[in-house]
């Protein structure tokens, strides 16, 4: 099968490597002028992995979309709407193509899930799925397996994609709650920011409380939005906590820790705009999200982090 991967950052290059590794023909796209693409074209590798020569590299979006009927998108979540417009403007039909969002986030201004954003731009009837869950590229490249989840609104599409991408390295589960899966995957990055902050101020022993209360508040949000609250306790959220709250590879955890230590982060932390989206959703659905709100006040509005974290975990006594 032909697979195109749109986006050549850490995860995009991994998905291209993985698809090639399990026998698919792969084309990897990056924007013209992308430093990541330039490095790959010159060396066929980046700081995470080496791509085999069989993976075609291109900056031609038309060529990449034409090449395959299964298209992985791995870009910044806040760029998805404008990117969807670029896809829609291509002089070819997108019907019959399956789009797999390998990214975690919510549109900051609207709080909309990424599958909704893309469907609004390329067509409500488009075949769109999400591929999320625990794992780090660094671990996968060492041969360490993990479990992940693919979810969509169509069971047939979900099963087709699982069959397409399953391997000894990744065991997939079928996602049956697209809403909860997307909210959980996005929100775990916000909890990761909080975990990094706790590391940065020497409060790491509070991570247990963070995990317990984080899952609780987000399950309430998913339920209020019409999803299954139990989805938060699955792979897309709680299952990803080890990789997000504890791992040295986690960009969001590292961002939170660096913030506390006055160190500027250079890696993308999707939890920052997601925290803004969650605060807006909490207001819309009348749900209390104390952890998400505290993180948002710190990373987006400059509130003193140590004071805010202290207030968060020593709030007035209440029933669990």
PDB file of C-alpha atoms in Angstrom:
ATOM      1  CA  UNK A   1       0.000   0.000   0.000  1.00  0.00           C
ATOM      2  CA  UNK A   2       1.097   3.567  -0.673  1.00  0.00           C
ATOM      3  CA  UNK A   3       1.280   5.764   2.442  1.00  0.00           C
ATOM      4  CA  UNK A   4       1.939   9.508   2.493  1.00  0.00           C
ATOM      5  CA  UNK A   5       3.059  11.259   5.657  1.00  0.00           C
ATOM      6  CA  UNK A   6       2.496  15.005   5.776  1.00  0.00           C
ATOM      7  CA  UNK A   7       4.849  16.585   8.296  1.00  0.00           C
ATOM      8  CA  UNK A   8       8.512  15.719   8.816  1.00  0.00           C
ATOM      9  CA  UNK A   9       9.106  16.461  12.483  1.00  0.00           C
ATOM     10  CA  UNK A  10       9.828  13.849  15.133  1.00  0.00           C
ATOM     11  CA  UNK A  11       6.577  11.918  14.817  1.00  0.00           C
ATOM     12  CA  UNK A  12       6.168  12.406  11.093  1.00  0.00           C
ATOM     13  CA  UNK A  13       9.541  10.859  10.396  1.00  0.00           C
ATOM     14  CA  UNK A  14       8.781   8.008  12.785  1.00  0.00           C
ATOM     15  CA  UNK A  15       5.477   7.243  11.068  1.00  0.00           C
ATOM     16  CA  UNK A  16       7.253   7.242   7.708  1.00  0.00           C
ATOM     17  CA  UNK A  17       9.933   4.923   9.094  1.00  0.00           C
ATOM     18  CA  UNK A  18       7.338   2.612  10.649  1.00  0.00           C
ATOM     19  CA  UNK A  19       5.168   2.400   7.521  1.00  0.00           C
ATOM     20  CA  UNK A  20       8.245   1.552   5.426  1.00  0.00           C
ATOM     21  CA  UNK A  21       9.426  -0.923   8.078  1.00  0.00           C
ATOM     22  CA  UNK A  22       6.208  -2.953   7.796  1.00  0.00           C
ATOM     23  CA  UNK A  23       6.326  -3.089   4.011  1.00  0.00           C
ATOM     24  CA  UNK A  24       4.405  -0.100   2.665  1.00  0.00           C
ATOM     25  CA  UNK A  25       5.609   2.294  -0.022  1.00  0.00           C
ATOM     26  CA  UNK A  26       6.094   5.668   1.650  1.00  0.00           C
ATOM     27  CA  UNK A  27       6.389   9.320   0.682  1.00  0.00           C
ATOM     28  CA  UNK A  28       7.252  11.901   3.352  1.00  0.00           C
ATOM     29  CA  UNK A  29       6.312  15.552   2.789  1.00  0.00           C
ATOM     30  CA  UNK A  30       7.702  18.692   4.378  1.00  0.00           C
ATOM     31  CA  UNK A  31       7.106  22.324   3.614  1.00  0.00           C
ATOM     32  CA  UNK A  32       9.424  24.054   1.123  1.00  0.00           C
ATOM     33  CA  UNK A  33      12.161  25.679   3.163  1.00  0.00           C
ATOM     34  CA  UNK A  34      11.645  23.365   6.156  1.00  0.00           C
ATOM     35  CA  UNK A  35      14.889  22.870   8.064  1.00  0.00           C
ATOM     36  CA  UNK A  36      13.728  19.372   8.997  1.00  0.00           C
ATOM     37  CA  UNK A  37      13.151  18.437   5.356  1.00  0.00           C
ATOM     38  CA  UNK A  38      16.468  19.960   4.293  1.00  0.00           C
ATOM     39  CA  UNK A  39      18.307  17.834   6.852  1.00  0.00           C
ATOM     40  CA  UNK A  40      16.474  14.688   5.743  1.00  0.00           C
ATOM     41  CA  UNK A  41      17.185  15.329   2.074  1.00  0.00           C
ATOM     42  CA  UNK A  42      20.868  15.854   2.789  1.00  0.00           C
ATOM     43  CA  UNK A  43      21.433  12.989   5.240  1.00  0.00           C
ATOM     44  CA  UNK A  44      18.221  10.895   5.365  1.00  0.00           C
ATOM     45  CA  UNK A  45      18.340  11.186   9.150  1.00  0.00           C
ATOM     46  CA  UNK A  46      17.550  13.487  12.056  1.00  0.00           C
ATOM     47  CA  UNK A  47      18.283  13.439  15.783  1.00  0.00           C
ATOM     48  CA  UNK A  48      15.844  10.569  16.318  1.00  0.00           C
ATOM     49  CA  UNK A  49      16.286   8.093  13.465  1.00  0.00           C
ATOM     50  CA  UNK A  50      17.680   7.225  10.048  1.00  0.00           C
ATOM     51  CA  UNK A  51      15.198   6.875   7.204  1.00  0.00           C
ATOM     52  CA  UNK A  52      15.829   4.158   4.631  1.00  0.00           C
ATOM     53  CA  UNK A  53      16.463   5.332   1.084  1.00  0.00           C
ATOM     54  CA  UNK A  54      13.194   3.667   0.064  1.00  0.00           C
ATOM     55  CA  UNK A  55      11.245   6.511   1.741  1.00  0.00           C
ATOM     56  CA  UNK A  56      10.671   9.206  -0.883  1.00  0.00           C
ATOM     57  CA  UNK A  57      11.063  12.813   0.274  1.00  0.00           C
ATOM     58  CA  UNK A  58       9.225  15.753  -1.253  1.00  0.00           C
ATOM     59  CA  UNK A  59       8.128  19.343  -0.681  1.00  0.00           C
ATOM     60  CA  UNK A  60       5.396  18.993  -3.324  1.00  0.00           C
ATOM     61  CA  UNK A  61       2.069  18.681  -1.465  1.00  0.00           C
ATOM     62  CA  UNK A  62       0.188  17.762  -4.621  1.00  0.00           C
ATOM     63  CA  UNK A  63       2.583  14.905  -5.317  1.00  0.00           C
ATOM     64  CA  UNK A  64       2.327  13.586  -1.762  1.00  0.00           C
ATOM     65  CA  UNK A  65      -1.476  13.629  -1.682  1.00  0.00           C
ATOM     66  CA  UNK A  66      -1.718  12.075  -5.142  1.00  0.00           C
ATOM     67  CA  UNK A  67       0.742   9.318  -4.191  1.00  0.00           C
ATOM     68  CA  UNK A  68      -1.434   7.596  -1.589  1.00  0.00           C
ATOM     69  CA  UNK A  69      -4.988   6.821  -0.530  1.00  0.00           C
ATOM     70  CA  UNK A  70      -3.966   6.632   3.149  1.00  0.00           C
ATOM     71  CA  UNK A  71      -2.505   9.898   4.383  1.00  0.00           C
ATOM     72  CA  UNK A  72      -1.006  10.514   7.815  1.00  0.00           C
ATOM     73  CA  UNK A  73      -0.934  14.113   9.054  1.00  0.00           C
ATOM     74  CA  UNK A  74       1.591  15.011  11.749  1.00  0.00           C
ATOM     75  CA  UNK A  75       1.901  18.769  12.158  1.00  0.00           C
ATOM     76  CA  UNK A  76       1.283  21.368  14.860  1.00  0.00           C
ATOM     77  CA  UNK A  77      -2.345  21.143  15.967  1.00  0.00           C
ATOM     78  CA  UNK A  78      -2.832  24.907  15.712  1.00  0.00           C
ATOM     79  CA  UNK A  79      -1.838  24.779  12.028  1.00  0.00           C
ATOM     80  CA  UNK A  80      -4.380  22.131  11.073  1.00  0.00           C
ATOM     81  CA  UNK A  81      -7.199  24.404   9.931  1.00  0.00           C
ATOM     82  CA  UNK A  82      -5.028  26.397   7.534  1.00  0.00           C
ATOM     83  CA  UNK A  83      -3.435  23.155   6.338  1.00  0.00           C
ATOM     84  CA  UNK A  84      -6.869  21.672   5.705  1.00  0.00           C
ATOM     85  CA  UNK A  85      -7.605  24.650   3.480  1.00  0.00           C
ATOM     86  CA  UNK A  86      -4.414  23.942   1.544  1.00  0.00           C
ATOM     87  CA  UNK A  87      -5.552  20.358   1.018  1.00  0.00           C
ATOM     88  CA  UNK A  88      -9.005  21.477  -0.105  1.00  0.00           C
ATOM     89  CA  UNK A  89      -7.462  23.902  -2.600  1.00  0.00           C
ATOM     90  CA  UNK A  90      -5.501  21.175  -4.389  1.00  0.00           C
ATOM     91  CA  UNK A  91      -6.833  20.507  -7.923  1.00  0.00           C
ATOM     92  CA  UNK A  92      -7.638  16.870  -7.146  1.00  0.00           C
ATOM     93  CA  UNK A  93     -10.472  15.046  -5.429  1.00  0.00           C
ATOM     94  CA  UNK A  94      -9.883  13.950  -1.827  1.00  0.00           C
ATOM     95  CA  UNK A  95     -12.754  11.477  -1.945  1.00  0.00           C
ATOM     96  CA  UNK A  96     -11.716   7.895  -1.267  1.00  0.00           C
ATOM     97  CA  UNK A  97      -8.676   8.970   0.732  1.00  0.00           C
ATOM     98  CA  UNK A  98      -8.305   8.202   4.439  1.00  0.00           C
ATOM     99  CA  UNK A  99      -6.725  10.826   6.689  1.00  0.00           C
ATOM    100  CA  UNK A 100      -5.047   9.775   9.938  1.00  0.00           C
ATOM    101  CA  UNK A 101      -4.312  12.523  12.459  1.00  0.00           C
ATOM    102  CA  UNK A 102      -1.197  11.559  14.406  1.00  0.00           C
ATOM    103  CA  UNK A 103      -1.242  14.648  16.579  1.00  0.00           C
ATOM    104  CA  UNK A 104      -2.722  15.679  19.907  1.00  0.00           C
ATOM    105  CA  UNK A 105      -4.398  18.964  20.643  1.00  0.00           C
ATOM    106  CA  UNK A 106      -7.502  21.127  20.456  1.00  0.00           C
ATOM    107  CA  UNK A 107      -8.022  24.259  18.391  1.00  0.00           C
ATOM    108  CA  UNK A 108      -7.160  26.989  20.870  1.00  0.00           C
ATOM    109  CA  UNK A 109      -9.759  29.605  19.903  1.00  0.00           C
ATOM    110  CA  UNK A 110     -12.726  27.253  19.478  1.00  0.00           C
ATOM    111  CA  UNK A 111     -11.899  24.201  21.613  1.00  0.00           C
ATOM    112  CA  UNK A 112     -12.812  22.029  18.641  1.00  0.00           C
ATOM    113  CA  UNK A 113     -11.351  18.561  18.270  1.00  0.00           C
ATOM    114  CA  UNK A 114      -8.873  18.083  15.437  1.00  0.00           C
ATOM    115  CA  UNK A 115     -11.058  15.621  13.530  1.00  0.00           C
ATOM    116  CA  UNK A 116     -13.830  18.241  13.561  1.00  0.00           C
ATOM    117  CA  UNK A 117     -11.450  20.966  12.374  1.00  0.00           C
ATOM    118  CA  UNK A 118     -10.238  18.892   9.447  1.00  0.00           C
ATOM    119  CA  UNK A 119     -13.722  17.712   8.474  1.00  0.00           C
ATOM    120  CA  UNK A 120     -14.919  21.322   8.399  1.00  0.00           C
ATOM    121  CA  UNK A 121     -12.192  22.130   5.893  1.00  0.00           C
ATOM    122  CA  UNK A 122     -12.100  19.085   3.605  1.00  0.00           C
ATOM    123  CA  UNK A 123     -15.675  17.792   3.906  1.00  0.00           C
ATOM    124  CA  UNK A 124     -17.968  16.408   6.577  1.00  0.00           C
ATOM    125  CA  UNK A 125     -18.062  13.032   4.804  1.00  0.00           C
ATOM    126  CA  UNK A 126     -14.251  12.646   4.729  1.00  0.00           C
ATOM    127  CA  UNK A 127     -12.734   9.503   6.225  1.00  0.00           C
ATOM    128  CA  UNK A 128     -10.818  10.852   9.232  1.00  0.00           C
ATOM    129  CA  UNK A 129      -9.263   8.898  12.091  1.00  0.00           C
ATOM    130  CA  UNK A 130      -6.911   9.660  14.966  1.00  0.00           C
ATOM    131  CA  UNK A 131      -3.874   7.615  16.017  1.00  0.00           C
ATOM    132  CA  UNK A 132      -2.799   8.378  19.581  1.00  0.00           C
ATOM    133  CA  UNK A 133      -1.525   6.742  22.738  1.00  0.00           C
ATOM    134  CA  UNK A 134       1.661   6.157  24.702  1.00  0.00           C
ATOM    135  CA  UNK A 135       5.136   5.797  23.300  1.00  0.00           C
ATOM    136  CA  UNK A 136       8.244   7.775  22.476  1.00  0.00           C
ATOM    137  CA  UNK A 137      10.133   7.717  19.196  1.00  0.00           C
ATOM    138  CA  UNK A 138      13.360   7.207  21.142  1.00  0.00           C
ATOM    139  CA  UNK A 139      11.968   4.023  22.737  1.00  0.00           C
ATOM    140  CA  UNK A 140      10.417   2.676  19.535  1.00  0.00           C
ATOM    141  CA  UNK A 141      13.762   3.072  17.792  1.00  0.00           C
ATOM    142  CA  UNK A 142      15.357   0.926  20.502  1.00  0.00           C
ATOM    143  CA  UNK A 143      12.828  -1.805  19.713  1.00  0.00           C
ATOM    144  CA  UNK A 144      10.707  -1.197  22.828  1.00  0.00           C
ATOM    145  CA  UNK A 145       7.057  -1.960  21.912  1.00  0.00           C
ATOM    146  CA  UNK A 146       3.962  -0.165  23.135  1.00  0.00           C
ATOM    147  CA  UNK A 147       0.182  -0.085  22.821  1.00  0.00           C
ATOM    148  CA  UNK A 148      -1.664   2.625  20.888  1.00  0.00           C
ATOM    149  CA  UNK A 149      -5.191   3.363  19.730  1.00  0.00           C
ATOM    150  CA  UNK A 150      -6.859   4.283  16.444  1.00  0.00           C
ATOM    151  CA  UNK A 151     -10.339   5.795  16.564  1.00  0.00           C
ATOM    152  CA  UNK A 152     -12.813   7.196  14.064  1.00  0.00           C
ATOM    153  CA  UNK A 153     -16.565   7.575  13.633  1.00  0.00           C
ATOM    154  CA  UNK A 154     -16.602   4.561  11.295  1.00  0.00           C
ATOM    155  CA  UNK A 155     -15.812   1.077  12.651  1.00  0.00           C
ATOM    156  CA  UNK A 156     -14.880  -0.163   9.180  1.00  0.00           C
ATOM    157  CA  UNK A 157     -12.309   2.618   8.769  1.00  0.00           C
ATOM    158  CA  UNK A 158     -10.860   2.002  12.229  1.00  0.00           C
ATOM    159  CA  UNK A 159     -10.406  -1.709  11.548  1.00  0.00           C
ATOM    160  CA  UNK A 160      -8.884  -1.055   8.115  1.00  0.00           C
ATOM    161  CA  UNK A 161      -6.304   1.320   9.545  1.00  0.00           C
ATOM    162  CA  UNK A 162      -5.410  -0.992  12.431  1.00  0.00           C
ATOM    163  CA  UNK A 163      -4.817  -3.775   9.911  1.00  0.00           C
ATOM    164  CA  UNK A 164      -2.707  -1.398   7.810  1.00  0.00           C
ATOM    165  CA  UNK A 165      -0.388  -0.213  10.571  1.00  0.00           C
ATOM    166  CA  UNK A 166      -0.208  -3.045  13.133  1.00  0.00           C
ATOM    167  CA  UNK A 167       3.238  -4.494  13.757  1.00  0.00           C
ATOM    168  CA  UNK A 168       5.260  -6.311  16.426  1.00  0.00           C
ATOM    169  CA  UNK A 169       6.330  -2.849  17.608  1.00  0.00           C
ATOM    170  CA  UNK A 170       2.816  -1.447  18.088  1.00  0.00           C
ATOM    171  CA  UNK A 171      -0.245  -3.278  19.370  1.00  0.00           C
ATOM    172  CA  UNK A 172      -3.334  -1.310  18.438  1.00  0.00           C
ATOM    173  CA  UNK A 173      -6.704  -1.142  20.143  1.00  0.00           C
ATOM    174  CA  UNK A 174      -9.920  -0.103  18.419  1.00  0.00           C
ATOM    175  CA  UNK A 175     -11.189   3.240  19.691  1.00  0.00           C
ATOM    176  CA  UNK A 176     -14.976   3.357  19.991  1.00  0.00           C
ATOM    177  CA  UNK A 177     -15.330   6.858  21.479  1.00  0.00           C
ATOM    178  CA  UNK A 178     -13.736   9.380  19.124  1.00  0.00           C
ATOM    179  CA  UNK A 179     -14.716  12.396  21.246  1.00  0.00           C
ATOM    180  CA  UNK A 180     -13.267  10.997  24.471  1.00  0.00           C
ATOM    181  CA  UNK A 181     -10.164   9.717  22.699  1.00  0.00           C
ATOM    182  CA  UNK A 182      -9.352  13.137  21.239  1.00  0.00           C
ATOM    183  CA  UNK A 183     -10.084  15.089  24.415  1.00  0.00           C
ATOM    184  CA  UNK A 184      -8.025  12.633  26.452  1.00  0.00           C
ATOM    185  CA  UNK A 185      -5.067  12.660  24.085  1.00  0.00           C
ATOM    186  CA  UNK A 186      -4.995  16.448  23.967  1.00  0.00           C
ATOM    187  CA  UNK A 187      -5.524  16.985  27.688  1.00  0.00           C
ATOM    188  CA  UNK A 188      -2.767  14.629  28.804  1.00  0.00           C
ATOM    189  CA  UNK A 189      -0.284  17.213  27.518  1.00  0.00           C
ATOM    190  CA  UNK A 190      -1.729  19.755  29.951  1.00  0.00           C
ATOM    191  CA  UNK A 191      -1.302  17.283  32.806  1.00  0.00           C
ATOM    192  CA  UNK A 192       2.242  16.738  31.520  1.00  0.00           C
ATOM    193  CA  UNK A 193       2.960  20.455  31.898  1.00  0.00           C
ATOM    194  CA  UNK A 194       1.731  20.274  35.492  1.00  0.00           C
ATOM    195  CA  UNK A 195       3.939  17.239  36.169  1.00  0.00           C
ATOM    196  CA  UNK A 196       6.978  19.092  34.867  1.00  0.00           C
ATOM    197  CA  UNK A 197       6.185  22.054  37.079  1.00  0.00           C
ATOM    198  CA  UNK A 198       6.017  19.752  40.104  1.00  0.00           C
ATOM    199  CA  UNK A 199       9.416  18.321  39.122  1.00  0.00           C
ATOM    200  CA  UNK A 200      10.798  21.829  38.735  1.00  0.00           C
ATOM    201  CA  UNK A 201       9.785  22.978  42.226  1.00  0.00           C
ATOM    202  CA  UNK A 202      10.656  19.689  43.955  1.00  0.00           C
ATOM    203  CA  UNK A 203       7.043  18.571  44.450  1.00  0.00           C
ATOM    204  CA  UNK A 204       7.328  15.348  42.412  1.00  0.00           C
ATOM    205  CA  UNK A 205       5.679  13.372  45.227  1.00  0.00           C
ATOM    206  CA  UNK A 206       2.426  15.143  44.270  1.00  0.00           C
ATOM    207  CA  UNK A 207       2.323  13.422  40.872  1.00  0.00           C
ATOM    208  CA  UNK A 208       0.142  10.663  42.320  1.00  0.00           C
ATOM    209  CA  UNK A 209      -2.456  13.207  43.372  1.00  0.00           C
ATOM    210  CA  UNK A 210      -2.085  14.927  39.999  1.00  0.00           C
ATOM    211  CA  UNK A 211      -2.817  11.673  38.169  1.00  0.00           C
ATOM    212  CA  UNK A 212      -5.841  10.837  40.318  1.00  0.00           C
ATOM    213  CA  UNK A 213      -7.425  14.264  40.140  1.00  0.00           C
ATOM    214  CA  UNK A 214      -6.419  14.909  36.532  1.00  0.00           C
ATOM    215  CA  UNK A 215      -8.246  11.848  35.259  1.00  0.00           C
ATOM    216  CA  UNK A 216     -11.263  12.722  37.384  1.00  0.00           C
ATOM    217  CA  UNK A 217     -11.700  16.283  36.154  1.00  0.00           C
ATOM    218  CA  UNK A 218     -11.235  15.338  32.516  1.00  0.00           C
ATOM    219  CA  UNK A 219     -13.636  12.401  32.722  1.00  0.00           C
ATOM    220  CA  UNK A 220     -16.237  14.914  33.963  1.00  0.00           C
ATOM    221  CA  UNK A 221     -15.570  17.104  30.914  1.00  0.00           C
ATOM    222  CA  UNK A 222     -15.840  14.214  28.445  1.00  0.00           C
ATOM    223  CA  UNK A 223     -19.122  13.121  30.034  1.00  0.00           C
ATOM    224  CA  UNK A 224     -20.516  16.653  29.847  1.00  0.00           C
ATOM    225  CA  UNK A 225     -19.580  16.825  26.165  1.00  0.00           C
ATOM    226  CA  UNK A 226     -21.438  13.604  25.387  1.00  0.00           C
ATOM    227  CA  UNK A 227     -18.557  11.142  25.342  1.00  0.00           C
ATOM    228  CA  UNK A 228     -17.825   8.148  27.565  1.00  0.00           C
ATOM    229  CA  UNK A 229     -16.149   9.330  30.811  1.00  0.00           C
ATOM    230  CA  UNK A 230     -14.343   5.987  31.094  1.00  0.00           C
ATOM    231  CA  UNK A 231     -12.381   6.705  27.901  1.00  0.00           C
ATOM    232  CA  UNK A 232     -10.115   8.989  29.974  1.00  0.00           C
ATOM    233  CA  UNK A 233      -8.935   5.905  31.864  1.00  0.00           C
ATOM    234  CA  UNK A 234      -7.819   4.237  28.630  1.00  0.00           C
ATOM    235  CA  UNK A 235      -4.754   4.473  26.398  1.00  0.00           C
ATOM    236  CA  UNK A 236      -5.369   7.934  24.986  1.00  0.00           C
ATOM    237  CA  UNK A 237      -5.090   9.634  28.390  1.00  0.00           C
ATOM    238  CA  UNK A 238      -4.239   7.669  31.549  1.00  0.00           C
ATOM    239  CA  UNK A 239      -2.376   5.089  29.458  1.00  0.00           C
ATOM    240  CA  UNK A 240      -0.127   7.868  28.163  1.00  0.00           C
ATOM    241  CA  UNK A 241       0.733   9.248  31.615  1.00  0.00           C
ATOM    242  CA  UNK A 242       4.028   7.366  31.985  1.00  0.00           C
ATOM    243  CA  UNK A 243       5.281   8.777  28.692  1.00  0.00           C
ATOM    244  CA  UNK A 244       4.050  12.276  29.530  1.00  0.00           C
ATOM    245  CA  UNK A 245       4.366  12.734  33.291  1.00  0.00           C
ATOM    246  CA  UNK A 246       7.575  10.840  34.009  1.00  0.00           C
ATOM    247  CA  UNK A 247       9.678  10.367  30.886  1.00  0.00           C
ATOM    248  CA  UNK A 248      12.735  12.501  30.173  1.00  0.00           C
ATOM    249  CA  UNK A 249      11.631  12.411  26.512  1.00  0.00           C
ATOM    250  CA  UNK A 250       8.345  14.242  27.164  1.00  0.00           C
ATOM    251  CA  UNK A 251       8.380  17.738  25.657  1.00  0.00           C
ATOM    252  CA  UNK A 252       5.449  18.889  27.787  1.00  0.00           C
ATOM    253  CA  UNK A 253       6.905  17.617  31.064  1.00  0.00           C
ATOM    254  CA  UNK A 254      10.264  19.164  30.153  1.00  0.00           C
ATOM    255  CA  UNK A 255       8.595  22.469  29.229  1.00  0.00           C
ATOM    256  CA  UNK A 256       6.916  22.653  32.636  1.00  0.00           C
ATOM    257  CA  UNK A 257      10.140  21.805  34.456  1.00  0.00           C
ATOM    258  CA  UNK A 258      12.169  24.316  32.434  1.00  0.00           C
ATOM    259  CA  UNK A 259       9.585  27.010  33.134  1.00  0.00           C
ATOM    260  CA  UNK A 260      10.121  26.552  36.859  1.00  0.00           C
ATOM    261  CA  UNK A 261      13.893  26.713  36.430  1.00  0.00           C
ATOM    262  CA  UNK A 262      13.929  29.737  34.164  1.00  0.00           C
ATOM    263  CA  UNK A 263      15.160  27.765  31.155  1.00  0.00           C
ATOM    264  CA  UNK A 264      13.769  28.568  27.700  1.00  0.00           C
ATOM    265  CA  UNK A 265      12.273  25.537  25.923  1.00  0.00           C
ATOM    266  CA  UNK A 266      12.901  25.059  22.220  1.00  0.00           C
ATOM    267  CA  UNK A 267      10.650  22.029  21.623  1.00  0.00           C
ATOM    268  CA  UNK A 268       6.947  22.302  20.831  1.00  0.00           C
ATOM    269  CA  UNK A 269       4.673  21.873  23.880  1.00  0.00           C
ATOM    270  CA  UNK A 270       1.132  21.268  22.588  1.00  0.00           C
ATOM    271  CA  UNK A 271      -0.200  21.475  26.146  1.00  0.00           C
ATOM    272  CA  UNK A 272       0.146  25.280  26.178  1.00  0.00           C
ATOM    273  CA  UNK A 273      -2.559  26.131  23.581  1.00  0.00           C
ATOM    274  CA  UNK A 274      -4.566  23.087  24.702  1.00  0.00           C
ATOM    275  CA  UNK A 275      -4.822  24.519  28.216  1.00  0.00           C
ATOM    276  CA  UNK A 276      -6.487  27.619  26.750  1.00  0.00           C
ATOM    277  CA  UNK A 277      -8.934  25.446  24.800  1.00  0.00           C
ATOM    278  CA  UNK A 278      -9.800  23.390  27.897  1.00  0.00           C
ATOM    279  CA  UNK A 279     -10.544  26.492  29.954  1.00  0.00           C
ATOM    280  CA  UNK A 280     -12.963  27.640  27.250  1.00  0.00           C
ATOM    281  CA  UNK A 281     -14.608  24.205  27.104  1.00  0.00           C
ATOM    282  CA  UNK A 282     -14.974  24.159  30.889  1.00  0.00           C
ATOM    283  CA  UNK A 283     -16.933  27.416  30.719  1.00  0.00           C
ATOM    284  CA  UNK A 284     -19.054  26.205  27.817  1.00  0.00           C
ATOM    285  CA  UNK A 285     -20.014  22.921  29.513  1.00  0.00           C
ATOM    286  CA  UNK A 286     -20.032  24.269  33.085  1.00  0.00           C
ATOM    287  CA  UNK A 287     -17.383  21.833  34.335  1.00  0.00           C
ATOM    288  CA  UNK A 288     -14.747  22.606  36.950  1.00  0.00           C
ATOM    289  CA  UNK A 289     -11.193  21.904  35.715  1.00  0.00           C
ATOM    290  CA  UNK A 290      -8.937  23.137  38.532  1.00  0.00           C
ATOM    291  CA  UNK A 291      -5.718  21.534  37.247  1.00  0.00           C
ATOM    292  CA  UNK A 292      -6.177  22.642  33.654  1.00  0.00           C
ATOM    293  CA  UNK A 293      -7.171  26.122  34.791  1.00  0.00           C
ATOM    294  CA  UNK A 294      -4.120  26.424  37.058  1.00  0.00           C
ATOM    295  CA  UNK A 295      -1.764  25.315  34.284  1.00  0.00           C
ATOM    296  CA  UNK A 296      -3.393  27.807  31.924  1.00  0.00           C
ATOM    297  CA  UNK A 297      -3.004  30.648  34.430  1.00  0.00           C
ATOM    298  CA  UNK A 298       0.704  29.844  34.735  1.00  0.00           C
ATOM    299  CA  UNK A 299       1.709  29.212  31.107  1.00  0.00           C
ATOM    300  CA  UNK A 300      -0.596  31.699  29.370  1.00  0.00           C
ATOM    301  CA  UNK A 301      -1.219  34.435  31.924  1.00  0.00           C
ATOM    302  CA  UNK A 302       1.980  34.607  33.962  1.00  0.00           C
ATOM    303  CA  UNK A 303       0.651  33.560  37.368  1.00  0.00           C
ATOM    304  CA  UNK A 304       3.317  32.659  39.931  1.00  0.00           C
ATOM    305  CA  UNK A 305       3.719  28.904  39.479  1.00  0.00           C
ATOM    306  CA  UNK A 306       4.766  27.853  42.960  1.00  0.00           C
ATOM    307  CA  UNK A 307       1.968  29.845  44.567  1.00  0.00           C
ATOM    308  CA  UNK A 308      -0.583  28.523  42.062  1.00  0.00           C
ATOM    309  CA  UNK A 309       0.478  24.897  42.558  1.00  0.00           C
ATOM    310  CA  UNK A 310       0.381  25.322  46.333  1.00  0.00           C
ATOM    311  CA  UNK A 311      -3.139  26.765  46.160  1.00  0.00           C
ATOM    312  CA  UNK A 312      -4.240  23.979  43.786  1.00  0.00           C
ATOM    313  CA  UNK A 313      -3.280  21.078  46.009  1.00  0.00           C
ATOM    314  CA  UNK A 314      -4.260  22.763  49.287  1.00  0.00           C
ATOM    315  CA  UNK A 315      -7.726  23.878  48.226  1.00  0.00           C
ATOM    316  CA  UNK A 316     -10.575  23.749  50.769  1.00  0.00           C
ATOM    317  CA  UNK A 317     -11.423  20.244  51.989  1.00  0.00           C
ATOM    318  CA  UNK A 318     -14.063  18.408  49.937  1.00  0.00           C
ATOM    319  CA  UNK A 319     -15.244  14.880  49.198  1.00  0.00           C
ATOM    320  CA  UNK A 320     -13.242  12.983  46.627  1.00  0.00           C
TER     321      UNK A 320
END
